[in-house]
Amino acid sequence: MTATHDSFHTLRVALLGHGSVGSEVARLLTRDADELAQRVGARLELVGIAVRRPRSDGEGGLDPALFTTDAMGLVTRDDVDVVIELIGGIEPARSLILAALEHGASVVTGNKALLAEDGETLSRAAQAAGRDLSYEAAVAGAIPIVRPLRESLTGDHVRRVLGIVNGTTNYILDAMTTSGSSFVEALDDAQRLGYAEADPTADVEGFDAASKAAIIASLAFHTRVTIDDVHCEGITGVTSADIASAADMGCVVKLLAICDRTPDGQAVAARVHPVMIPDDHPLASVRGAYNAVFVESESAGRLMFYGPGAGGAPTASAVLGDLVVAARNRLLGVCGPPERTHAERTVLGIGEARTRYHIALDVDDKAGVLASVAQVFAEHEVSISTVRQEGHGDDAQLVVVTHTATDAALSQTVDRLRDLPMVRDVSSVMRVEGEGQ
Amino acid sequence: MTATHDSFHTLRVALLGHGSVGSEVARLLTRDADELAQRVGARLELVGIAVRRPRSDGEGGLDPALFTTDAMGLVTRDDVDVVIELIGGIEPARSLILAALEHGASVVTGNKALLAEDGETLSRAAQAAGRDLSYEAAVAGAIPIVRPLRESLTGDHVRRVLGIVNGTTNYILDAMTTSGSSFVEALDDAQRLGYAEADPTADVEGFDAASKAAIIASLAFHTRVTIDDVHCEGITGVTSADIASAADMGCVVKLLAICDRTPDGQAVAARVHPVMIPDDHPLASVRGAYNAVFVESESAGRLMFYGPGAGGAPTASAVLGDLVVAARNRLLGVCGPPERTHAERTVLGIGEARTRYHIALDVDDKAGVLASVAQVFAEHEVSISTVRQEGHGDDAQLVVVTHTATDAALSQTVDRLRDLPMVRDVSSVMRVEGEGQ
């Protein structure tokens, strides 16, 4: 503490992880020290950075003495006020966060996988310790969505959340839509340009989006939804033909995290899968690697939050926002509102989700094919919205869009269609969202 | 307090105003009493509603005894914990809010005019009293923008905010764009459909948007900007020809509140006027009476917040969110982060704003006209981006789009153009925003 600043208290901050986000947080803590002190009402002193491998030099102009490989030693120091966890994964992140809370520190984390798997343990530990646990960076990077759900909409009733919460898959689907390229070509491009990782599994299989869906559903519905509750389908099966079919319908294909509740509010559900949404839906114009979260609530109506969903600087912005609030609370000796998971709501499986299907069938070009197909829908009490016959002979195709029904009924309908002798192939099945349902 | 709820404290809420927002707030406080108690950790009891004229019946199923015409008596009761001010205007709202704070109540308000004129007095009184002053409802209705600016982005540096913050004018401009109607026709329609008031002055002249610009600029730049600092032009001068010119350039016309700062952060400015923005800008697709606030910040990048900007239910959602947070703070005996207007920044006038102009000139179809016009731009050191000559003879027109320059230089250039003998009329002048500048 320098002489010029001795009117200020000092709060001590420990950082776990020094990757793209961690190094940016460290840089801004140093560069903006005076301004952050004004905003907090206390100086923030970075007292240590836990890294996996020892560093011989002080990266980014930082004092080499700050770096340590003893993360547990750092978080259990008596003088640490806030711990920022940016190492990701389940362990040792969970043990470190729990130890930090037990030792009296507030915690800021961007660890979506851990929150989605075991947010309840973290949240209980924070409440027991009377400390803040904040995680704006865990969902949709820089976009403020956790705080709006926890605070701004806390006097309202959220009905449904539709989110584009994974930039890699949005980039790939957008490229397929714009250029007509295949999934494999678009993925190659995305990897070359740094929008997809060398091992893209977590993104393209929807796992990353599923973690965020669990976190959003828990916040929006004041209940506890974990990653295991989230039905998850990725985009590896999305074809150029699906994209073209969507365009024919005035739609685009997006990978959405969908969190909704039953009209009585007693049950909730969360799922991730590709959907067709109409071109004029606000989510349809979210391009490239951008993210957006669309919220439908009872009083506020339709809200959307849009911005960069990843990247070192945007994620660091979310971390620093949480840090300033947590630090102010430490200074006041209080903690922010607890997560109130006061509602014990049933979490529904995908079978009970209500949605619409777009189904493309390669069929024999014979009289009676439409009647046979329509009969299968009727048997499962699935109502048809539109049906279109295309091509002739070997190219004959039926494209059916249903009204809303349960996913179970729709999925059973598709299974039965596969068995029809006149149906040679079910070439595309995709859910349709984003209209009044 | 009923026997079932005696594990809860009770917090007492007074409501000033019982119009479309106030009556919705009262209805939700009653209907959702149990759920709000869970979220706050205390029951919220509505102890009085101040109205201008006495009510003989208890509207909306409310106890008639709740209504009073003695607003000052209500806010100075010793047992009121939170006052919700929804009467609007400068007085008596200001005196009532100040009295409420002095008597120990936290205040939730949606009063944009008062905040834009004298937010500093209110904010100082709240800090002196150690009470919350919250006003999410004052800017863009249900859209959470005040809290994100105050908290989520508090570790970041906002560079610029562009907002569609008035639903009436967005509805009118959208109708002009979609149907080709004139301003007067579109205003008539808007009035008939309830999107514009019988006296639309505050909306169409930009005064309402200017209030919101002052509030946003103060929050975004941690300084104090009042309505008097905001340059304001409305949409009454926007013609069908302007809309058509915008379309020719791949743009739409929007009334924007623009808050920006100089690159060094030492000076800020706020202005409201019609602008042309490119079709692919996220704000361009904000249709009808919806609002959106687009934020460019140093670390987070480009964020957008979208939703309904007015209406009883959406505004009530914002009020209740503020109320829950203020009530929790009362229960904890703390108040939220103070407004830190720690930065004493210069507020620039419109002349120093940096922007681009779109200028349409009716000219004589003679050799040398382009050279004469270009000479005027050069004399004012305004660089031309594109120039297009249209029509012949009496219909000859030059359409010029400039590069970025100060508004003063651009405006002087237009004045000089008017004096050129070859220029018969300057038929349209509009600023262009939304690109890298």
PDB file of C-alpha atoms in Angstrom, chain A residues 130-219:
ATOM      1  CA  GLY A 130     -21.495 -16.453   4.750  1.00  0.00           C
ATOM      2  CA  ARG A 131     -19.441 -15.729   1.652  1.00  0.00           C
ATOM      3  CA  ASP A 132     -20.255 -14.904  -1.960  1.00  0.00           C
ATOM      4  CA  LEU A 133     -20.047 -17.487  -4.728  1.00  0.00           C
ATOM      5  CA  SER A 134     -20.348 -15.689  -8.087  1.00  0.00           C
ATOM      6  CA  TYR A 135     -20.057 -17.125 -11.562  1.00  0.00           C
ATOM      7  CA  GLU A 136     -21.137 -14.667 -14.256  1.00  0.00           C
ATOM      8  CA  ALA A 137     -18.238 -15.916 -16.408  1.00  0.00           C
ATOM      9  CA  ALA A 138     -19.582 -19.489 -16.411  1.00  0.00           C
ATOM     10  CA  VAL A 139     -22.491 -18.752 -18.736  1.00  0.00           C
ATOM     11  CA  ALA A 140     -22.157 -16.902 -22.035  1.00  0.00           C
ATOM     12  CA  GLY A 141     -18.824 -15.226 -21.262  1.00  0.00           C
ATOM     13  CA  ALA A 142     -19.140 -11.465 -21.044  1.00  0.00           C
ATOM     14  CA  ILE A 143     -22.918 -11.361 -21.341  1.00  0.00           C
ATOM     15  CA  PRO A 144     -24.500 -10.389 -18.044  1.00  0.00           C
ATOM     16  CA  ILE A 145     -27.069 -13.162 -17.617  1.00  0.00           C
ATOM     17  CA  VAL A 146     -26.441 -14.686 -14.189  1.00  0.00           C
ATOM     18  CA  ARG A 147     -26.955 -11.365 -12.384  1.00  0.00           C
ATOM     19  CA  PRO A 148     -30.094 -10.420 -14.370  1.00  0.00           C
ATOM     20  CA  LEU A 149     -31.616 -13.829 -13.616  1.00  0.00           C
ATOM     21  CA  ARG A 150     -30.598 -13.744  -9.938  1.00  0.00           C
ATOM     22  CA  GLU A 151     -31.532 -10.139  -9.278  1.00  0.00           C
ATOM     23  CA  SER A 152     -33.289  -8.163 -12.023  1.00  0.00           C
ATOM     24  CA  LEU A 153     -35.891 -10.847 -12.761  1.00  0.00           C
ATOM     25  CA  THR A 154     -36.259 -12.039  -9.193  1.00  0.00           C
ATOM     26  CA  GLY A 155     -39.680 -10.400  -8.865  1.00  0.00           C
ATOM     27  CA  ASP A 156     -40.886 -12.008 -12.087  1.00  0.00           C
ATOM     28  CA  HIS A 157     -41.622 -15.567 -13.265  1.00  0.00           C
ATOM     29  CA  VAL A 158     -39.407 -16.910 -16.028  1.00  0.00           C
ATOM     30  CA  ARG A 159     -41.324 -19.190 -18.367  1.00  0.00           C
ATOM     31  CA  ARG A 160     -38.656 -20.214 -20.809  1.00  0.00           C
ATOM     32  CA  VAL A 161     -35.063 -19.533 -21.737  1.00  0.00           C
ATOM     33  CA  LEU A 162     -33.641 -20.221 -25.194  1.00  0.00           C
ATOM     34  CA  GLY A 163     -29.895 -19.766 -25.420  1.00  0.00           C
ATOM     35  CA  ILE A 164     -27.176 -19.811 -28.039  1.00  0.00           C
ATOM     36  CA  VAL A 165     -24.520 -20.495 -25.421  1.00  0.00           C
ATOM     37  CA  ASN A 166     -21.728 -22.129 -27.428  1.00  0.00           C
ATOM     38  CA  GLY A 167     -19.818 -19.965 -29.877  1.00  0.00           C
ATOM     39  CA  THR A 168     -18.055 -22.815 -31.696  1.00  0.00           C
ATOM     40  CA  THR A 169     -21.265 -24.529 -32.762  1.00  0.00           C
ATOM     41  CA  ASN A 170     -22.921 -21.240 -33.683  1.00  0.00           C
ATOM     42  CA  TYR A 171     -19.913 -20.381 -35.821  1.00  0.00           C
ATOM     43  CA  ILE A 172     -20.099 -23.766 -37.586  1.00  0.00           C
ATOM     44  CA  LEU A 173     -23.871 -23.641 -38.166  1.00  0.00           C
ATOM     45  CA  ASP A 174     -23.626 -20.042 -39.365  1.00  0.00           C
ATOM     46  CA  ALA A 175     -20.859 -21.018 -41.817  1.00  0.00           C
ATOM     47  CA  MET A 176     -22.965 -23.957 -43.079  1.00  0.00           C
ATOM     48  CA  THR A 177     -25.907 -21.568 -43.553  1.00  0.00           C
ATOM     49  CA  THR A 178     -23.918 -18.834 -45.271  1.00  0.00           C
ATOM     50  CA  SER A 179     -21.625 -20.887 -47.510  1.00  0.00           C
ATOM     51  CA  GLY A 180     -23.568 -24.133 -47.935  1.00  0.00           C
ATOM     52  CA  SER A 181     -20.566 -26.084 -46.655  1.00  0.00           C
ATOM     53  CA  SER A 182     -20.872 -29.433 -44.891  1.00  0.00           C
ATOM     54  CA  PHE A 183     -20.410 -29.908 -41.161  1.00  0.00           C
ATOM     55  CA  VAL A 184     -16.942 -31.383 -41.679  1.00  0.00           C
ATOM     56  CA  GLU A 185     -15.819 -28.519 -43.928  1.00  0.00           C
ATOM     57  CA  ALA A 186     -17.201 -25.897 -41.538  1.00  0.00           C
ATOM     58  CA  LEU A 187     -15.533 -27.594 -38.570  1.00  0.00           C
ATOM     59  CA  ASP A 188     -12.193 -27.642 -40.428  1.00  0.00           C
ATOM     60  CA  ASP A 189     -12.510 -23.933 -41.113  1.00  0.00           C
ATOM     61  CA  ALA A 190     -13.463 -23.225 -37.522  1.00  0.00           C
ATOM     62  CA  GLN A 191     -10.415 -25.138 -36.276  1.00  0.00           C
ATOM     63  CA  ARG A 192      -8.129 -23.353 -38.718  1.00  0.00           C
ATOM     64  CA  LEU A 193      -9.442 -19.954 -37.587  1.00  0.00           C
ATOM     65  CA  GLY A 194      -9.269 -20.779 -33.880  1.00  0.00           C
ATOM     66  CA  TYR A 195     -13.034 -20.944 -33.296  1.00  0.00           C
ATOM     67  CA  ALA A 196     -12.900 -24.684 -32.541  1.00  0.00           C
ATOM     68  CA  GLU A 197     -10.399 -26.662 -30.520  1.00  0.00           C
ATOM     69  CA  ALA A 198      -8.273 -29.510 -31.868  1.00  0.00           C
ATOM     70  CA  ASP A 199     -10.576 -31.869 -29.959  1.00  0.00           C
ATOM     71  CA  PRO A 200     -13.957 -30.245 -30.569  1.00  0.00           C
ATOM     72  CA  THR A 201     -16.017 -32.949 -28.810  1.00  0.00           C
ATOM     73  CA  ALA A 202     -17.227 -30.907 -25.825  1.00  0.00           C
ATOM     74  CA  ASP A 203     -18.526 -28.205 -28.164  1.00  0.00           C
ATOM     75  CA  VAL A 204     -19.936 -30.111 -31.142  1.00  0.00           C
ATOM     76  CA  GLU A 205     -21.556 -32.837 -29.029  1.00  0.00           C
ATOM     77  CA  GLY A 206     -23.357 -30.146 -27.001  1.00  0.00           C
ATOM     78  CA  PHE A 207     -21.765 -30.983 -23.633  1.00  0.00           C
ATOM     79  CA  ASP A 208     -20.550 -27.433 -23.038  1.00  0.00           C
ATOM     80  CA  ALA A 209     -23.998 -26.042 -23.841  1.00  0.00           C
ATOM     81  CA  ALA A 210     -25.590 -28.669 -21.580  1.00  0.00           C
ATOM     82  CA  SER A 211     -23.547 -27.453 -18.592  1.00  0.00           C
ATOM     83  CA  LYS A 212     -24.772 -23.930 -19.223  1.00  0.00           C
ATOM     84  CA  ALA A 213     -28.354 -25.153 -19.635  1.00  0.00           C
ATOM     85  CA  ALA A 214     -28.183 -26.763 -16.177  1.00  0.00           C
ATOM     86  CA  ILE A 215     -26.905 -23.522 -14.629  1.00  0.00           C
ATOM     87  CA  ILE A 216     -29.488 -21.350 -16.414  1.00  0.00           C
ATOM     88  CA  ALA A 217     -32.397 -23.653 -15.515  1.00  0.00           C
ATOM     89  CA  SER A 218     -31.354 -23.687 -11.842  1.00  0.00           C
ATOM     90  CA  LEU A 219     -31.243 -19.884 -11.743  1.00  0.00           C
TER      91      LEU A 219
END
